[in-house]
mmCIF file of C-alpha atoms and ligand atoms in Angstrom:
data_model
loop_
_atom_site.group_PDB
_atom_site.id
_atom_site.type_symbol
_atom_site.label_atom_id
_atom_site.label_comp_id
_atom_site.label_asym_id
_atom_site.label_seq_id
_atom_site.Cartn_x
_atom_site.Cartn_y
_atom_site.Cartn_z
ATOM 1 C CA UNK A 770 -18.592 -8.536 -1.750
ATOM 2 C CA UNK A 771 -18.042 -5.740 0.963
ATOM 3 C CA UNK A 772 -16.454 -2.266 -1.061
ATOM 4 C CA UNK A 773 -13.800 -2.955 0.432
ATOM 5 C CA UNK A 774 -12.612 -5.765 -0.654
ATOM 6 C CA UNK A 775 -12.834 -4.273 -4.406
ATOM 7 C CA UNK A 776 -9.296 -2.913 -3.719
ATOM 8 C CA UNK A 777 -6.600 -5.596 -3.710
ATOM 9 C CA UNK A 778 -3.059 -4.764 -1.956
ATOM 10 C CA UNK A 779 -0.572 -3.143 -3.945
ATOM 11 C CA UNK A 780 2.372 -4.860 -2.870
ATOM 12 C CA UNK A 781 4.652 -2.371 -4.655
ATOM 13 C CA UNK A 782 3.076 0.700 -2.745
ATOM 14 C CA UNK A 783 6.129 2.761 -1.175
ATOM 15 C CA UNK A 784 5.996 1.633 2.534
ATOM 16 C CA UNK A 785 5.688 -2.102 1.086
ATOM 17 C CA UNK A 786 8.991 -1.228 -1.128
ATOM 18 C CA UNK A 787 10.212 0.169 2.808
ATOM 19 C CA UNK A 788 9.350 -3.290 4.237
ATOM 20 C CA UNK A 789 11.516 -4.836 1.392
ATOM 21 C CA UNK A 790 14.365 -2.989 1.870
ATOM 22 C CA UNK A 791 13.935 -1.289 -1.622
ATOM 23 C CA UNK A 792 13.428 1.873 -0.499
ATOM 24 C CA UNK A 793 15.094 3.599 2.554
ATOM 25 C CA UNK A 794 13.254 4.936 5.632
ATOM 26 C CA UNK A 795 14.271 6.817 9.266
ATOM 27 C CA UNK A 796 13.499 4.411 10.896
ATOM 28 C CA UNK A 797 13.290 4.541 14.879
ATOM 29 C CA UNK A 798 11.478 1.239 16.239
ATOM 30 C CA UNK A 799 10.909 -2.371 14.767
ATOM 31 C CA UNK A 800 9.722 -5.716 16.176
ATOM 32 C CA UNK A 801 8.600 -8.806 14.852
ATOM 33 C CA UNK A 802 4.800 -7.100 13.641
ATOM 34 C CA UNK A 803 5.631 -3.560 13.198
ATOM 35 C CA UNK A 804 7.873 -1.009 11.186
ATOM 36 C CA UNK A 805 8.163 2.546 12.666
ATOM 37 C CA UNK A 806 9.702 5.206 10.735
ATOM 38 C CA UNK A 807 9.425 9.016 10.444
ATOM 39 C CA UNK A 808 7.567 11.227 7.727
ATOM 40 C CA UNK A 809 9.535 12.423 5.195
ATOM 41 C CA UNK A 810 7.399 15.681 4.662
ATOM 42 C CA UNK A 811 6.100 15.846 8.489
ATOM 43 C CA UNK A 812 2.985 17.939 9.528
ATOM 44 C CA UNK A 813 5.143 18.482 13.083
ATOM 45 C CA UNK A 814 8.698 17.210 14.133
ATOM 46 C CA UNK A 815 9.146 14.298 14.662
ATOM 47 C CA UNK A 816 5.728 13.454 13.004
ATOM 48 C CA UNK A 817 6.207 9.088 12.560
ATOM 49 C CA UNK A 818 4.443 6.383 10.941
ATOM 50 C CA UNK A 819 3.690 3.212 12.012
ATOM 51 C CA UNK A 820 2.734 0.455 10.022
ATOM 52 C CA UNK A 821 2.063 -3.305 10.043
ATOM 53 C CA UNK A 822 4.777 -5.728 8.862
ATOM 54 C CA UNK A 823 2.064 -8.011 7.120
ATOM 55 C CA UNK A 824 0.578 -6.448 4.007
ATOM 56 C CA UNK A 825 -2.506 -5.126 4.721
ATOM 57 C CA UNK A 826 -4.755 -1.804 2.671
ATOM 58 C CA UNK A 827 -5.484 0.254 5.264
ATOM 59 C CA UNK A 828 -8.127 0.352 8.668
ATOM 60 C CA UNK A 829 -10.687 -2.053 6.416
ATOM 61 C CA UNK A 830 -8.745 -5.292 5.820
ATOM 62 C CA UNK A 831 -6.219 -5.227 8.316
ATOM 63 C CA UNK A 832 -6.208 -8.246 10.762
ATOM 64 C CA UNK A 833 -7.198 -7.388 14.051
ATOM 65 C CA UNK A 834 -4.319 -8.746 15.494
ATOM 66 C CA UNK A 835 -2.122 -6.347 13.368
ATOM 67 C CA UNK A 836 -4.133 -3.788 14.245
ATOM 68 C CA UNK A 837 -3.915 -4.460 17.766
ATOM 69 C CA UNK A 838 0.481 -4.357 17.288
ATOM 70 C CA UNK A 839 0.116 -1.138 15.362
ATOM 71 C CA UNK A 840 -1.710 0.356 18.488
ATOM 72 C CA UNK A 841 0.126 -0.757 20.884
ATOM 73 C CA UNK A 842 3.576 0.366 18.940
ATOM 74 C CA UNK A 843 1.703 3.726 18.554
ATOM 75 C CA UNK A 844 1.252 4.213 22.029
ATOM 76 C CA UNK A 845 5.009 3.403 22.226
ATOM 77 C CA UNK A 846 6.268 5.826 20.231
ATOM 78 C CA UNK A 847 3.820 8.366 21.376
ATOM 79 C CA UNK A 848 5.353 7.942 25.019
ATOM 80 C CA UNK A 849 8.430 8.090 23.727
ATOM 81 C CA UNK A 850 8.025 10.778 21.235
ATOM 82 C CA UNK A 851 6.143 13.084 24.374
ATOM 83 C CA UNK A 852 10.109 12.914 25.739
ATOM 84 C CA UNK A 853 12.414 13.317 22.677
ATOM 85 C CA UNK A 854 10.081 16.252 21.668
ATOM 86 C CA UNK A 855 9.269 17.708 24.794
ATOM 87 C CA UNK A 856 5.964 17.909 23.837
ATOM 88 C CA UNK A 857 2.569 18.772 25.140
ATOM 89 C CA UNK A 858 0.589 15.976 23.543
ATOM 90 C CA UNK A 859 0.194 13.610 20.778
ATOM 91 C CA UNK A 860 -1.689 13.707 17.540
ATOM 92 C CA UNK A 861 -2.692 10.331 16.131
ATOM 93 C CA UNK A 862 -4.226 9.705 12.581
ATOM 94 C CA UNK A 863 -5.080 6.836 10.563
ATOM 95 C CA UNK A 864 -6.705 7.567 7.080
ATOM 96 C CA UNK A 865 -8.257 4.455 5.021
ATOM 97 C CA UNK A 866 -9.461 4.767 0.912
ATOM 98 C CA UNK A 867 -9.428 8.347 -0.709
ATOM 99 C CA UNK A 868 -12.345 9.718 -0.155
ATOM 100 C CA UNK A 869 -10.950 8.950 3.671
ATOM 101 C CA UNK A 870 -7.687 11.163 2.790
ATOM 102 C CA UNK A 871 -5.536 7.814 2.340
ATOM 103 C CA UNK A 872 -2.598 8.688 -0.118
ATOM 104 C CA UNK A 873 -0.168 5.454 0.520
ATOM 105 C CA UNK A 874 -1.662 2.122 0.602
ATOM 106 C CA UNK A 875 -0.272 0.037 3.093
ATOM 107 C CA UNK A 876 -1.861 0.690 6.592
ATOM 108 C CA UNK A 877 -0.215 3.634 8.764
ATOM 109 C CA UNK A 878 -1.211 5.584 11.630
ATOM 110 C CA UNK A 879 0.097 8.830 12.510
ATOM 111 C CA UNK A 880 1.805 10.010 15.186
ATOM 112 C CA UNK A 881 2.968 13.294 15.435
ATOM 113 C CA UNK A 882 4.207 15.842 18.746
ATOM 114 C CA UNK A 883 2.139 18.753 19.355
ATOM 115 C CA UNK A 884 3.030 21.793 21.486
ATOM 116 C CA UNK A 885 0.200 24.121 22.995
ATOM 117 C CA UNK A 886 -0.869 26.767 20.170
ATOM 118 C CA UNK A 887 1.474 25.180 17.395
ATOM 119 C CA UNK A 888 -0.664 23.811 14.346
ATOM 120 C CA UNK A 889 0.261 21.042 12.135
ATOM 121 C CA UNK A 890 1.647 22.343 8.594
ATOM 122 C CA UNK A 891 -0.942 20.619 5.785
ATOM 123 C CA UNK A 892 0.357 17.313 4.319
ATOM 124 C CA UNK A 893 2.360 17.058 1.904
ATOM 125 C CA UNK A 894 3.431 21.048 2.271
ATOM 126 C CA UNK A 895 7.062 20.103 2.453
ATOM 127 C CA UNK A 896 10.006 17.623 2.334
ATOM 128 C CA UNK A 897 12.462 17.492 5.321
ATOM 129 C CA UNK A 898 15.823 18.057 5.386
ATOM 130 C CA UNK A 899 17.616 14.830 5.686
ATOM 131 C CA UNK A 900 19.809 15.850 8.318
ATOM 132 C CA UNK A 901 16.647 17.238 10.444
ATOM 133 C CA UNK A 902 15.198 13.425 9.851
ATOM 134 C CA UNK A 903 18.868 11.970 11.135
ATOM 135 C CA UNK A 904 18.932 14.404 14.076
ATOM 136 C CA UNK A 905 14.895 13.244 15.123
ATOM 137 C CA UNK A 906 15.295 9.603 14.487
ATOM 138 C CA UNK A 907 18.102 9.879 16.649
ATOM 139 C CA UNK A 908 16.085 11.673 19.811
ATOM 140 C CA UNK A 909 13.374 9.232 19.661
ATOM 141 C CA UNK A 910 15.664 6.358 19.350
ATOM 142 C CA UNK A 911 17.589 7.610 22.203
ATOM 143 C CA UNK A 912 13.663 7.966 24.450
ATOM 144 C CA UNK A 913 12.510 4.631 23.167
ATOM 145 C CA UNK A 914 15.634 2.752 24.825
HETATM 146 P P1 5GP B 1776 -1.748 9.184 4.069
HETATM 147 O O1 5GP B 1776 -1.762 8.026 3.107
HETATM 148 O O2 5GP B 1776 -2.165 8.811 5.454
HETATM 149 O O3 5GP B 1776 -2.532 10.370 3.572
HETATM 150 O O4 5GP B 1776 -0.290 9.735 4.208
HETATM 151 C C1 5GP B 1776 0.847 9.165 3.636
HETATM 152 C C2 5GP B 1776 2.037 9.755 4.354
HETATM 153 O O5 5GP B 1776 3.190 9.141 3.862
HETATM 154 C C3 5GP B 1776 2.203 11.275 4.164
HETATM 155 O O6 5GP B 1776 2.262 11.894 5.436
HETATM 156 C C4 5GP B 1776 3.519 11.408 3.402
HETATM 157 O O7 5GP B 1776 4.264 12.536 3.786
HETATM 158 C C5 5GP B 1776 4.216 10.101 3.742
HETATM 159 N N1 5GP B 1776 5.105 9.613 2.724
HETATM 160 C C6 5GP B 1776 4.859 9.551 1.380
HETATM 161 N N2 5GP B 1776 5.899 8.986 0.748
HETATM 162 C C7 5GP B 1776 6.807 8.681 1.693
HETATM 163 C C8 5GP B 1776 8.095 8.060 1.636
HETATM 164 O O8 5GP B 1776 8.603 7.694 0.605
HETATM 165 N N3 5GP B 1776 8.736 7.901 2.826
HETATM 166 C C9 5GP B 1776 8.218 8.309 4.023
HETATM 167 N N4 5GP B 1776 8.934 8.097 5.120
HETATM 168 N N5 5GP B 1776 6.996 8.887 4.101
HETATM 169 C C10 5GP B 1776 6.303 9.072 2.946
#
């Protein structure tokens, strides 16, 4: 057996409680694959997650088809997040197991907006306001229609 298949899905990780409704989320874009929502302790504004609606560990045991919705969602949001942000690129990170950095264990890639000369705050450093996560889910809403 592959090391990777040693670690079954937690199917009551946070983002799966998200995908149940359990738990709330910003969330800015959905379709019949995907669930994208923002960070709640962002490493840059309007820093977002995308992740697949099936359950699946991270980069190791996703489907390739899910993998290829994630990208293409991430590319989506990127575009769109290049507008809401004005920004002056895109950031995109996907960790798996962790020694890899993973944390949560449902499959999510990063997106976050970077301006020239601005560095992303560590993980984890803070939680956002919730009216900060309103106001951003609202921008990028507003560039993804
Ligand atoms: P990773 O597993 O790639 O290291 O990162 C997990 C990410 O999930 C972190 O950036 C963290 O801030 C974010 N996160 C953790 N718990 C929650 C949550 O309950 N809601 C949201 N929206 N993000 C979360």
């Amino acid at each position: 057996m592959p090391d990777y298949e040693k670690h079954a899905y937690d199917t009551n990780n946070i983002f799966a409680k998200i995908l149940r409704s359990e738990f709330p989320c910003h969330k800015v874009y959905e379709n019949e694959h995907v669930l994208a929502f923002l960070d709640i302790m962002p490493r840059a504004p309007g820093h977002t997650l995308v992740i697949p609606k099936a359950a699946a560990r991270n980069i190791l045991d996703v489907s390739p088809d899910d993998l290829a919705h994630v990208a293409i969602a991430s590319q989506k949001i990127a575009r769109a997040a290049m507008t809401a942000f004005t920004a002056d690129g895109i950031t995109l990170q996907q960790f798996s197991e962790t020694a890899g950095g993973q944390v949560v264990f449902h499959l999510h890639v990063h997106v976050m907006p970077r301006h020239t000369g601005i560095a992303l705050l560590p993980p984890a450093s803070r939680k956002e306001d919730v009216k900060v996560l309103e106001d951003n889910a609202t921008r990028l809403i507003a560039a993804l229609e």
